[in-house]
Each structure stands twice: as structure tokens, then as C-alpha cells.
């Protein structure tokens, strides 16, 4: 009889194991391999690329002038103070997070004088990043939106949008996830008319996921005029707005302006959800500091919604971490810190504008066909170049430049490339990339080629 070693170190036999009905195969043996996330696959392809001059322009982080993620001196000082504060006890927070954080995060979006806050019909919950905020919002909608009926959607997402959004809503049990047109390739901006046409056809009580500012991944936003038109449509059709605000302040350098669409809806008495993140504006990428804001119509429903939110939180992550939230609360509650932080965010925005302007100017000097003004009309961390799928594939396969398949990129990652200058190539290829050694800015430009033109 063939002998085997038992888990406790004893000796047994394969036959005895099989006789007891214990299979030798893993219970996960038939698990299929999931289709990779496009962003994950893109990064994996970049890492396996052995070309010395490869460039990755699809990152999610804000980079400083050295091409690295960093924490501002103010945030670093506060983090150090928190770590050495003997009065802070290591204890669990409530399921809603730190009260001071949720209060300050709510005021940052709505303003201190918002009627919804004064009337006590606003709920704030600290979450695990913006993803956690979207998931918690999806759970609340799935279980309690229009509870008198059976609501299973639809939820409308912009096209394009963050690749993970659809999966988040589906994981919450909302399978009816649809798209509305947002980016117009010909106009190289928001296709407002097409967007309104799609939403006009949406059924009543649809949930419309909207980017309040710095749309991901295009960087193109609606004007205040168009927001008013959209708000009228949502009121008329009884839509529920679910706002995304992952980088407040990093679009216009003005926190009130970036949150203006949310404040507009709240001022009209609309119910809404808003998912916030503080990763970009505070440099807290590893802390996963998020917040879900819920504005209700009546204060009488606040306790019930609060109880259901707590129930969902305890099933999802139980309690959030506190260090990053404590940093944010410290900054937002101290007037001097608040001013210094705002100035730092404005500097980040100004530098992002400079990168975009230099990119546009280089494209102009290279004689690239078409207008590239849309690059400086976009805001936030991302911009949409207007390159099509074939052109993006050419850049990846032939020039080892990696950006999103929809032609969107993070201009800040232009700083992550090696310094030096590359001469313009004279072959009729789709793209050429060159480096301005003084500013370490890499530009991607289009040349006349047999592929579809821009």
C-alpha cells in the first residue's frame, strides 16, 4: 500500500484517504480564469515590454515635477504629528467613520450653509476609497430605492467611464447597467445633444451616474448651462443622480466650482448620492480615504437610511481605517491648514495646465493636422487625445507608448519618461514622441499616415 504523509505529520495512505471520501483535487479546480481588467492588462503588458524607451501614460496618480507620487510638507507634518500624538488611542471607529471627517467632507461638497445640512437631512459615511463609496451607494439603491416596488435598475453610466463602475453595480445585484453617450469623437468634447437624447429615452426612476467635475477618463465636463438643462431633465423624468467626485479641487483649482453640480441639485431639493475620494487632493493613495454623501428629501427618513447604511457597511468592511481620515479632518478643521492645502492644490492644477499647454504647443509646432485646443479645455488628471483604437494600438506595438484604448491618458505621467531628446522621425508613421529635456515633458503627436486620420 502506497503511504502518504498526513497533515499532522503521521503516515497514512492514498487508499485510506480516498476511502474516507476526501478528494485529492482542489474544490476550485473548475474555476475559470476571469477576463482581465483592461487597465490591469495594459499595465501588465507594459511591465513585460523589454523595450528601454517604453512609456506608460495611463496611471491614476498625480505626479510631481520629478515624476513621482509625493506627499506635501503640510500633509507629511500632520501625519507625523498623528503618529506621535500620545492622546490618540488605538481603537475602532464607528461603522460610519470619524464624525469630524464625515462632517468636514460633507461641508466641502455642499457648503456649510446648505439647506439640506441645516435641515438635518444629509448622511455622510466614511468609506474605503471612492470604490467603496460607489459600492455602498449601489447597495442602498438595490435594497431601498423605491422599496414599494421591485427596482433592479437601470443604472446609466457615461461612455466612456471608469472600467470598474459597471462591475461594482453588478456586484451589488443591479444587472441592468446601460450607457449614455458622453464623449463626442468629432467634437472632441462632451456630446451634449447625444447625451440628452439617450437620457430622454431612459425610463423613470433611472439612476444616472454623473461626473461632477474632472470626468474620468476624458477630462471633459459639462458647462453650467448644460448642467441646468440636465437637471431640468432629471427632475422632469424623476431620475436619481449619483455623482462621482474623486478629485475635488483638481479640475478648476476651486473646490466650490468643482462641486457646483452637486450643490445645484441639492439646492433644488433633489435627493442624490455623491461618492468622494481624497486620494488625489491629499496624496493619500495608500490610505483609501473615501466618503459617501446622501442627501434626502425629508429629515424623517434620515435615521432609517442611516441604520440601513450601517447594516451594509458592517457586511462590506465593518469599520474603515482612521489615519488618512484623521489627516483630512485635521486639515479641513484648521483654517490655516485649510488655506495652505488649497494653495497646494491650486499649484497642482496650474502645473497640470502648463503640461497640457506645452503638449498642445508641441503638436502645433510639429505640424500635426487638426486642432488640439481640446487638450487645454479639459481638466483634472485625465485628458482625451482623440486617437482611435488603431492609432493607440500602433503606439503600443510600434512605439511602446501605453495609453488607454479610448485614447485617454494622464498628462502627469509624461514626466515619468527618461530625460533626453528624441529627434523627429521622417518616416510616414502614425506617431512620434519627443522629450523636452528642460521640462521633461513627453508629447505624443500625430503625423500623416495611411491609418485613419484624426
PDB file of C-alpha atoms in Angstrom, residues 161-429:
ATOM      1  CA  UNK A 161     -16.197  55.748 -17.949  1.00  0.00           C
ATOM      2  CA  UNK A 162     -14.025  54.026 -15.369  1.00  0.00           C
ATOM      3  CA  UNK A 163     -13.813  50.338 -16.282  1.00  0.00           C
ATOM      4  CA  UNK A 164     -14.706  49.201 -12.766  1.00  0.00           C
ATOM      5  CA  UNK A 165     -18.029  51.036 -12.405  1.00  0.00           C
ATOM      6  CA  UNK A 166     -20.263  48.534 -14.171  1.00  0.00           C
ATOM      7  CA  UNK A 167     -18.807  45.670 -12.151  1.00  0.00           C
ATOM      8  CA  UNK A 168     -19.434  47.493  -8.876  1.00  0.00           C
ATOM      9  CA  UNK A 169     -23.142  47.899  -9.580  1.00  0.00           C
ATOM     10  CA  UNK A 170     -23.429  44.338 -10.857  1.00  0.00           C
ATOM     11  CA  UNK A 171     -21.731  43.024  -7.706  1.00  0.00           C
ATOM     12  CA  UNK A 172     -24.447  44.782  -5.703  1.00  0.00           C
ATOM     13  CA  UNK A 173     -27.089  42.860  -7.659  1.00  0.00           C
ATOM     14  CA  UNK A 174     -28.011  45.573 -10.172  1.00  0.00           C
ATOM     15  CA  UNK A 175     -27.688  43.818 -13.505  1.00  0.00           C
ATOM     16  CA  UNK A 176     -29.408  46.398 -15.704  1.00  0.00           C
ATOM     17  CA  UNK A 177     -26.461  48.700 -16.369  1.00  0.00           C
ATOM     18  CA  UNK A 178     -26.685  50.804 -19.502  1.00  0.00           C
ATOM     19  CA  UNK A 179     -24.630  53.510 -21.209  1.00  0.00           C
ATOM     20  CA  UNK A 180     -25.319  57.013 -22.402  1.00  0.00           C
ATOM     21  CA  UNK A 181     -23.111  58.726 -24.950  1.00  0.00           C
ATOM     22  CA  UNK A 182     -20.762  61.269 -23.418  1.00  0.00           C
ATOM     23  CA  UNK A 183     -17.580  61.810 -25.408  1.00  0.00           C
ATOM     24  CA  UNK A 184     -18.046  63.002 -28.984  1.00  0.00           C
ATOM     25  CA  UNK A 185     -15.080  61.994 -31.130  1.00  0.00           C
ATOM     26  CA  UNK A 186     -15.813  64.525 -33.853  1.00  0.00           C
ATOM     27  CA  UNK A 187     -16.271  67.463 -31.493  1.00  0.00           C
ATOM     28  CA  UNK A 188     -13.519  66.213 -29.181  1.00  0.00           C
ATOM     29  CA  UNK A 189     -15.628  67.133 -26.201  1.00  0.00           C
ATOM     30  CA  UNK A 190     -18.865  66.285 -24.449  1.00  0.00           C
ATOM     31  CA  UNK A 191     -21.598  65.416 -26.947  1.00  0.00           C
ATOM     32  CA  UNK A 192     -24.340  67.179 -25.014  1.00  0.00           C
ATOM     33  CA  UNK A 193     -27.063  66.653 -27.595  1.00  0.00           C
ATOM     34  CA  UNK A 194     -26.406  62.915 -27.921  1.00  0.00           C
ATOM     35  CA  UNK A 195     -26.180  62.594 -24.144  1.00  0.00           C
ATOM     36  CA  UNK A 196     -29.536  64.314 -23.682  1.00  0.00           C
ATOM     37  CA  UNK A 197     -31.106  62.165 -26.408  1.00  0.00           C
ATOM     38  CA  UNK A 198     -30.017  58.965 -24.659  1.00  0.00           C
ATOM     39  CA  UNK A 199     -31.254  60.130 -21.259  1.00  0.00           C
ATOM     40  CA  UNK A 200     -34.572  61.304 -22.717  1.00  0.00           C
ATOM     41  CA  UNK A 201     -35.191  57.662 -23.615  1.00  0.00           C
ATOM     42  CA  UNK A 202     -34.358  56.373 -20.124  1.00  0.00           C
ATOM     43  CA  UNK A 203     -37.290  55.075 -18.022  1.00  0.00           C
ATOM     44  CA  UNK A 204     -38.467  56.936 -14.935  1.00  0.00           C
ATOM     45  CA  UNK A 205     -36.543  56.379 -11.700  1.00  0.00           C
ATOM     46  CA  UNK A 206     -33.370  55.509 -13.564  1.00  0.00           C
ATOM     47  CA  UNK A 207     -30.151  56.159 -11.660  1.00  0.00           C
ATOM     48  CA  UNK A 208     -27.832  58.420 -13.647  1.00  0.00           C
ATOM     49  CA  UNK A 209     -24.161  58.239 -12.694  1.00  0.00           C
ATOM     50  CA  UNK A 210     -22.584  61.634 -13.363  1.00  0.00           C
ATOM     51  CA  UNK A 211     -19.118  63.084 -13.008  1.00  0.00           C
ATOM     52  CA  UNK A 212     -19.405  66.348 -11.080  1.00  0.00           C
ATOM     53  CA  UNK A 213     -16.023  67.512 -12.411  1.00  0.00           C
ATOM     54  CA  UNK A 214     -12.818  66.134 -13.944  1.00  0.00           C
ATOM     55  CA  UNK A 215     -14.615  63.353 -15.809  1.00  0.00           C
ATOM     56  CA  UNK A 216     -12.677  60.099 -15.832  1.00  0.00           C
ATOM     57  CA  UNK A 217     -11.168  59.316 -18.263  1.00  0.00           C
ATOM     58  CA  UNK A 218     -11.823  62.168 -20.725  1.00  0.00           C
ATOM     59  CA  UNK A 219     -11.325  65.226 -18.502  1.00  0.00           C
ATOM     60  CA  UNK A 220     -14.228  66.937 -20.309  1.00  0.00           C
ATOM     61  CA  UNK A 221     -17.106  68.361 -18.278  1.00  0.00           C
ATOM     62  CA  UNK A 222     -20.496  69.923 -18.883  1.00  0.00           C
ATOM     63  CA  UNK A 223     -20.815  73.702 -18.678  1.00  0.00           C
ATOM     64  CA  UNK A 224     -23.071  75.228 -16.030  1.00  0.00           C
ATOM     65  CA  UNK A 225     -25.603  75.982 -18.774  1.00  0.00           C
ATOM     66  CA  UNK A 226     -25.706  72.329 -19.775  1.00  0.00           C
ATOM     67  CA  UNK A 227     -25.876  71.223 -16.147  1.00  0.00           C
ATOM     68  CA  UNK A 228     -29.019  73.305 -15.706  1.00  0.00           C
ATOM     69  CA  UNK A 229     -30.583  71.665 -18.764  1.00  0.00           C
ATOM     70  CA  UNK A 230     -29.646  68.223 -17.498  1.00  0.00           C
ATOM     71  CA  UNK A 231     -31.029  68.987 -14.048  1.00  0.00           C
ATOM     72  CA  UNK A 232     -34.358  70.028 -15.564  1.00  0.00           C
ATOM     73  CA  UNK A 233     -34.462  66.723 -17.438  1.00  0.00           C
ATOM     74  CA  UNK A 234     -33.707  64.737 -14.284  1.00  0.00           C
ATOM     75  CA  UNK A 235     -36.467  66.497 -12.344  1.00  0.00           C
ATOM     76  CA  UNK A 236     -38.979  66.026 -15.148  1.00  0.00           C
ATOM     77  CA  UNK A 237     -38.167  62.340 -15.641  1.00  0.00           C
ATOM     78  CA  UNK A 238     -37.735  61.577 -11.930  1.00  0.00           C
ATOM     79  CA  UNK A 239     -34.154  60.430 -12.332  1.00  0.00           C
ATOM     80  CA  UNK A 240     -31.871  59.858  -9.352  1.00  0.00           C
ATOM     81  CA  UNK A 241     -28.397  61.438  -9.707  1.00  0.00           C
ATOM     82  CA  UNK A 242     -25.369  59.552  -8.403  1.00  0.00           C
ATOM     83  CA  UNK A 243     -22.386  61.911  -8.533  1.00  0.00           C
ATOM     84  CA  UNK A 244     -18.731  60.957  -8.706  1.00  0.00           C
ATOM     85  CA  UNK A 245     -16.297  63.449  -7.193  1.00  0.00           C
ATOM     86  CA  UNK A 246     -12.931  61.679  -6.965  1.00  0.00           C
ATOM     87  CA  UNK A 247     -10.695  64.743  -7.245  1.00  0.00           C
ATOM     88  CA  UNK A 248     -12.499  67.820  -5.922  1.00  0.00           C
ATOM     89  CA  UNK A 249     -10.411  70.927  -6.498  1.00  0.00           C
ATOM     90  CA  UNK A 250      -8.106  69.375  -9.083  1.00  0.00           C
ATOM     91  CA  UNK A 251     -10.240  70.369 -12.065  1.00  0.00           C
ATOM     92  CA  UNK A 252     -10.549  74.155 -11.710  1.00  0.00           C
ATOM     93  CA  UNK A 253      -8.489  74.736  -8.594  1.00  0.00           C
ATOM     94  CA  UNK A 254     -11.714  75.878  -6.948  1.00  0.00           C
ATOM     95  CA  UNK A 255     -13.476  73.491  -4.577  1.00  0.00           C
ATOM     96  CA  UNK A 256     -16.818  75.240  -4.853  1.00  0.00           C
ATOM     97  CA  UNK A 257     -16.754  75.266  -8.645  1.00  0.00           C
ATOM     98  CA  UNK A 258     -15.822  71.588  -8.837  1.00  0.00           C
ATOM     99  CA  UNK A 259     -18.782  70.705  -6.592  1.00  0.00           C
ATOM    100  CA  UNK A 260     -21.195  73.139  -8.270  1.00  0.00           C
ATOM    101  CA  UNK A 261     -23.363  70.471  -9.999  1.00  0.00           C
ATOM    102  CA  UNK A 262     -23.921  68.683  -6.678  1.00  0.00           C
ATOM    103  CA  UNK A 263     -24.819  71.936  -4.950  1.00  0.00           C
ATOM    104  CA  UNK A 264     -27.205  72.817  -7.768  1.00  0.00           C
ATOM    105  CA  UNK A 265     -29.160  69.578  -7.369  1.00  0.00           C
ATOM    106  CA  UNK A 266     -29.197  69.880  -3.588  1.00  0.00           C
ATOM    107  CA  UNK A 267     -30.478  73.463  -3.813  1.00  0.00           C
ATOM    108  CA  UNK A 268     -33.403  72.239  -5.909  1.00  0.00           C
ATOM    109  CA  UNK A 269     -34.414  69.753  -3.226  1.00  0.00           C
ATOM    110  CA  UNK A 270     -33.299  66.705  -5.207  1.00  0.00           C
ATOM    111  CA  UNK A 271     -32.241  63.516  -3.493  1.00  0.00           C
ATOM    112  CA  UNK A 272     -28.785  62.360  -4.530  1.00  0.00           C
ATOM    113  CA  UNK A 273     -25.718  60.309  -3.739  1.00  0.00           C
ATOM    114  CA  UNK A 274     -22.152  61.539  -4.129  1.00  0.00           C
ATOM    115  CA  UNK A 275     -19.020  59.378  -3.938  1.00  0.00           C
ATOM    116  CA  UNK A 276     -15.902  61.282  -2.878  1.00  0.00           C
ATOM    117  CA  UNK A 277     -12.213  60.428  -2.716  1.00  0.00           C
ATOM    118  CA  UNK A 278      -9.355  62.262  -1.018  1.00  0.00           C
ATOM    119  CA  UNK A 279      -6.527  60.257  -2.561  1.00  0.00           C
ATOM    120  CA  UNK A 280      -5.544  62.784  -5.244  1.00  0.00           C
ATOM    121  CA  UNK A 281      -6.018  66.078  -3.443  1.00  0.00           C
ATOM    122  CA  UNK A 282      -4.204  64.889  -0.280  1.00  0.00           C
ATOM    123  CA  UNK A 283      -1.744  62.428  -1.814  1.00  0.00           C
ATOM    124  CA  UNK A 284      -3.182  59.659   0.382  1.00  0.00           C
ATOM    125  CA  UNK A 285      -3.172  56.913  -2.251  1.00  0.00           C
ATOM    126  CA  UNK A 286      -2.425  54.090   0.151  1.00  0.00           C
ATOM    127  CA  UNK A 287      -4.909  55.195   2.797  1.00  0.00           C
ATOM    128  CA  UNK A 288      -8.106  54.676   0.740  1.00  0.00           C
ATOM    129  CA  UNK A 289      -9.995  57.632   2.224  1.00  0.00           C
ATOM    130  CA  UNK A 290     -13.455  57.857   0.663  1.00  0.00           C
ATOM    131  CA  UNK A 291     -16.841  59.239   1.604  1.00  0.00           C
ATOM    132  CA  UNK A 292     -20.433  58.643   0.556  1.00  0.00           C
ATOM    133  CA  UNK A 293     -22.762  61.625   0.809  1.00  0.00           C
ATOM    134  CA  UNK A 294     -26.524  61.055   0.796  1.00  0.00           C
ATOM    135  CA  UNK A 295     -28.934  63.984   0.520  1.00  0.00           C
ATOM    136  CA  UNK A 296     -32.544  63.132   1.398  1.00  0.00           C
ATOM    137  CA  UNK A 297     -35.834  64.938   0.843  1.00  0.00           C
ATOM    138  CA  UNK A 298     -37.109  64.643   4.421  1.00  0.00           C
ATOM    139  CA  UNK A 299     -35.221  64.542   7.701  1.00  0.00           C
ATOM    140  CA  UNK A 300     -37.746  61.971   8.917  1.00  0.00           C
ATOM    141  CA  UNK A 301     -36.088  59.312   6.733  1.00  0.00           C
ATOM    142  CA  UNK A 302     -32.554  60.003   7.957  1.00  0.00           C
ATOM    143  CA  UNK A 303     -32.475  57.521  10.848  1.00  0.00           C
ATOM    144  CA  UNK A 304     -33.903  54.698   8.741  1.00  0.00           C
ATOM    145  CA  UNK A 305     -31.405  55.257   5.915  1.00  0.00           C
ATOM    146  CA  UNK A 306     -28.630  55.611   8.461  1.00  0.00           C
ATOM    147  CA  UNK A 307     -29.491  52.264  10.016  1.00  0.00           C
ATOM    148  CA  UNK A 308     -29.531  50.525   6.644  1.00  0.00           C
ATOM    149  CA  UNK A 309     -26.228  52.128   5.676  1.00  0.00           C
ATOM    150  CA  UNK A 310     -24.673  50.852   8.898  1.00  0.00           C
ATOM    151  CA  UNK A 311     -26.004  47.365   8.177  1.00  0.00           C
ATOM    152  CA  UNK A 312     -24.444  47.381   4.718  1.00  0.00           C
ATOM    153  CA  UNK A 313     -21.130  48.759   5.991  1.00  0.00           C
ATOM    154  CA  UNK A 314     -20.836  46.027   8.600  1.00  0.00           C
ATOM    155  CA  UNK A 315     -21.296  43.431   5.870  1.00  0.00           C
ATOM    156  CA  UNK A 316     -18.819  45.086   3.488  1.00  0.00           C
ATOM    157  CA  UNK A 317     -15.856  46.278   5.586  1.00  0.00           C
ATOM    158  CA  UNK A 318     -17.214  46.638   9.112  1.00  0.00           C
ATOM    159  CA  UNK A 319     -15.147  49.706  10.026  1.00  0.00           C
ATOM    160  CA  UNK A 320     -12.903  51.993   7.972  1.00  0.00           C
ATOM    161  CA  UNK A 321      -9.285  52.831   8.795  1.00  0.00           C
ATOM    162  CA  UNK A 322      -8.721  56.086  10.630  1.00  0.00           C
ATOM    163  CA  UNK A 323      -5.272  57.511   9.886  1.00  0.00           C
ATOM    164  CA  UNK A 324      -5.992  59.002   6.478  1.00  0.00           C
ATOM    165  CA  UNK A 325      -9.404  60.268   7.561  1.00  0.00           C
ATOM    166  CA  UNK A 326      -7.802  61.882  10.605  1.00  0.00           C
ATOM    167  CA  UNK A 327      -5.349  63.705   8.326  1.00  0.00           C
ATOM    168  CA  UNK A 328      -8.177  65.036   6.159  1.00  0.00           C
ATOM    169  CA  UNK A 329     -10.249  66.088   9.174  1.00  0.00           C
ATOM    170  CA  UNK A 330      -7.267  67.878  10.713  1.00  0.00           C
ATOM    171  CA  UNK A 331      -6.635  69.895   7.556  1.00  0.00           C
ATOM    172  CA  UNK A 332     -10.266  70.791   6.893  1.00  0.00           C
ATOM    173  CA  UNK A 333     -10.968  71.800  10.506  1.00  0.00           C
ATOM    174  CA  UNK A 334      -7.943  74.100  10.851  1.00  0.00           C
ATOM    175  CA  UNK A 335      -8.340  77.391   8.909  1.00  0.00           C
ATOM    176  CA  UNK A 336      -4.587  77.886   8.468  1.00  0.00           C
ATOM    177  CA  UNK A 337      -4.068  74.308   7.295  1.00  0.00           C
ATOM    178  CA  UNK A 338      -7.089  74.599   5.024  1.00  0.00           C
ATOM    179  CA  UNK A 339      -5.699  77.661   3.261  1.00  0.00           C
ATOM    180  CA  UNK A 340      -2.245  76.095   2.857  1.00  0.00           C
ATOM    181  CA  UNK A 341      -3.768  72.903   1.476  1.00  0.00           C
ATOM    182  CA  UNK A 342      -5.927  74.817  -1.008  1.00  0.00           C
ATOM    183  CA  UNK A 343      -2.899  76.724  -2.255  1.00  0.00           C
ATOM    184  CA  UNK A 344      -1.075  73.434  -2.757  1.00  0.00           C
ATOM    185  CA  UNK A 345      -3.971  72.026  -4.771  1.00  0.00           C
ATOM    186  CA  UNK A 346      -4.059  75.189  -6.907  1.00  0.00           C
ATOM    187  CA  UNK A 347      -0.367  74.742  -7.651  1.00  0.00           C
ATOM    188  CA  UNK A 348      -1.058  71.178  -8.779  1.00  0.00           C
ATOM    189  CA  UNK A 349      -3.797  72.404 -11.099  1.00  0.00           C
ATOM    190  CA  UNK A 350      -1.624  75.189 -12.541  1.00  0.00           C
ATOM    191  CA  UNK A 351       1.146  72.733 -13.243  1.00  0.00           C
ATOM    192  CA  UNK A 352      -1.306  70.376 -14.943  1.00  0.00           C
ATOM    193  CA  UNK A 353      -2.479  73.235 -17.160  1.00  0.00           C
ATOM    194  CA  UNK A 354       1.133  74.013 -18.067  1.00  0.00           C
ATOM    195  CA  UNK A 355       1.721  70.405 -19.106  1.00  0.00           C
ATOM    196  CA  UNK A 356      -1.360  70.482 -21.342  1.00  0.00           C
ATOM    197  CA  UNK A 357      -0.392  73.815 -22.895  1.00  0.00           C
ATOM    198  CA  UNK A 358       3.109  72.611 -23.701  1.00  0.00           C
ATOM    199  CA  UNK A 359       1.692  69.427 -25.159  1.00  0.00           C
ATOM    200  CA  UNK A 360      -0.640  71.396 -27.424  1.00  0.00           C
ATOM    201  CA  UNK A 361       2.137  73.775 -28.461  1.00  0.00           C
ATOM    202  CA  UNK A 362       4.476  70.947 -29.411  1.00  0.00           C
ATOM    203  CA  UNK A 363       1.764  69.346 -31.504  1.00  0.00           C
ATOM    204  CA  UNK A 364       1.273  72.667 -33.287  1.00  0.00           C
ATOM    205  CA  UNK A 365       4.992  73.119 -33.940  1.00  0.00           C
ATOM    206  CA  UNK A 366       5.202  69.598 -35.327  1.00  0.00           C
ATOM    207  CA  UNK A 367       2.531  70.489 -37.870  1.00  0.00           C
ATOM    208  CA  UNK A 368       0.120  67.912 -36.533  1.00  0.00           C
ATOM    209  CA  UNK A 369      -3.141  68.096 -38.545  1.00  0.00           C
ATOM    210  CA  UNK A 370      -6.291  69.366 -36.874  1.00  0.00           C
ATOM    211  CA  UNK A 371      -6.902  71.453 -33.797  1.00  0.00           C
ATOM    212  CA  UNK A 372      -5.668  70.365 -30.376  1.00  0.00           C
ATOM    213  CA  UNK A 373      -7.378  73.068 -28.337  1.00  0.00           C
ATOM    214  CA  UNK A 374      -9.460  70.406 -26.621  1.00  0.00           C
ATOM    215  CA  UNK A 375      -6.394  69.398 -24.598  1.00  0.00           C
ATOM    216  CA  UNK A 376      -6.409  72.673 -22.658  1.00  0.00           C
ATOM    217  CA  UNK A 377     -10.195  72.724 -22.355  1.00  0.00           C
ATOM    218  CA  UNK A 378     -10.143  69.515 -20.324  1.00  0.00           C
ATOM    219  CA  UNK A 379      -9.371  69.373 -16.609  1.00  0.00           C
ATOM    220  CA  UNK A 380      -8.374  67.071 -13.806  1.00  0.00           C
ATOM    221  CA  UNK A 381      -5.953  64.186 -14.046  1.00  0.00           C
ATOM    222  CA  UNK A 382      -7.002  62.907 -17.451  1.00  0.00           C
ATOM    223  CA  UNK A 383      -7.360  64.087 -20.998  1.00  0.00           C
ATOM    224  CA  UNK A 384      -8.667  62.507 -24.171  1.00  0.00           C
ATOM    225  CA  UNK A 385      -6.350  62.867 -27.160  1.00  0.00           C
ATOM    226  CA  UNK A 386      -8.875  61.857 -29.806  1.00  0.00           C
ATOM    227  CA  UNK A 387      -6.706  58.972 -31.017  1.00  0.00           C
ATOM    228  CA  UNK A 388      -8.719  55.986 -32.172  1.00  0.00           C
ATOM    229  CA  UNK A 389      -8.216  52.317 -31.277  1.00  0.00           C
ATOM    230  CA  UNK A 390      -5.984  51.588 -34.267  1.00  0.00           C
ATOM    231  CA  UNK A 391      -3.752  54.551 -33.538  1.00  0.00           C
ATOM    232  CA  UNK A 392      -3.465  53.642 -29.856  1.00  0.00           C
ATOM    233  CA  UNK A 393      -2.546  50.098 -30.825  1.00  0.00           C
ATOM    234  CA  UNK A 394       0.113  51.425 -33.175  1.00  0.00           C
ATOM    235  CA  UNK A 395       1.615  53.498 -30.378  1.00  0.00           C
ATOM    236  CA  UNK A 396       1.744  50.461 -28.112  1.00  0.00           C
ATOM    237  CA  UNK A 397       3.068  47.920 -30.587  1.00  0.00           C
ATOM    238  CA  UNK A 398       5.421  50.101 -32.601  1.00  0.00           C
ATOM    239  CA  UNK A 399       6.403  52.936 -30.272  1.00  0.00           C
ATOM    240  CA  UNK A 400       5.999  51.226 -26.870  1.00  0.00           C
ATOM    241  CA  UNK A 401       3.769  54.042 -25.611  1.00  0.00           C
ATOM    242  CA  UNK A 402       0.902  52.806 -23.459  1.00  0.00           C
ATOM    243  CA  UNK A 403      -2.347  54.724 -23.001  1.00  0.00           C
ATOM    244  CA  UNK A 404      -5.984  53.748 -22.614  1.00  0.00           C
ATOM    245  CA  UNK A 405      -7.579  52.089 -25.673  1.00  0.00           C
ATOM    246  CA  UNK A 406     -10.015  55.009 -25.930  1.00  0.00           C
ATOM    247  CA  UNK A 407      -7.114  57.417 -26.433  1.00  0.00           C
ATOM    248  CA  UNK A 408      -7.209  58.857 -22.912  1.00  0.00           C
ATOM    249  CA  UNK A 409      -4.099  59.433 -20.823  1.00  0.00           C
ATOM    250  CA  UNK A 410      -2.796  61.073 -17.685  1.00  0.00           C
ATOM    251  CA  UNK A 411      -0.628  64.051 -18.759  1.00  0.00           C
ATOM    252  CA  UNK A 412       1.207  63.931 -15.438  1.00  0.00           C
ATOM    253  CA  UNK A 413       2.753  60.621 -16.480  1.00  0.00           C
ATOM    254  CA  UNK A 414       4.551  62.390 -19.274  1.00  0.00           C
ATOM    255  CA  UNK A 415       7.019  63.267 -16.536  1.00  0.00           C
ATOM    256  CA  UNK A 416       7.777  59.633 -15.785  1.00  0.00           C
ATOM    257  CA  UNK A 417       9.715  59.063 -19.020  1.00  0.00           C
ATOM    258  CA  UNK A 418      13.517  59.137 -19.186  1.00  0.00           C
ATOM    259  CA  UNK A 419      15.050  62.567 -19.831  1.00  0.00           C
ATOM    260  CA  UNK A 420      16.747  63.419 -23.101  1.00  0.00           C
ATOM    261  CA  UNK A 421      15.593  64.299 -26.585  1.00  0.00           C
ATOM    262  CA  UNK A 422      14.434  62.165 -29.475  1.00  0.00           C
ATOM    263  CA  UNK A 423      14.709  63.539 -32.980  1.00  0.00           C
ATOM    264  CA  UNK A 424      11.596  63.688 -35.080  1.00  0.00           C
ATOM    265  CA  UNK A 425      11.357  60.733 -37.397  1.00  0.00           C
ATOM    266  CA  UNK A 426      10.792  61.357 -41.086  1.00  0.00           C
ATOM    267  CA  UNK A 427       9.028  58.095 -41.907  1.00  0.00           C
ATOM    268  CA  UNK A 428       5.272  58.315 -42.571  1.00  0.00           C
ATOM    269  CA  UNK A 429       4.278  56.659 -39.300  1.00  0.00           C
TER     270      UNK A 429
END
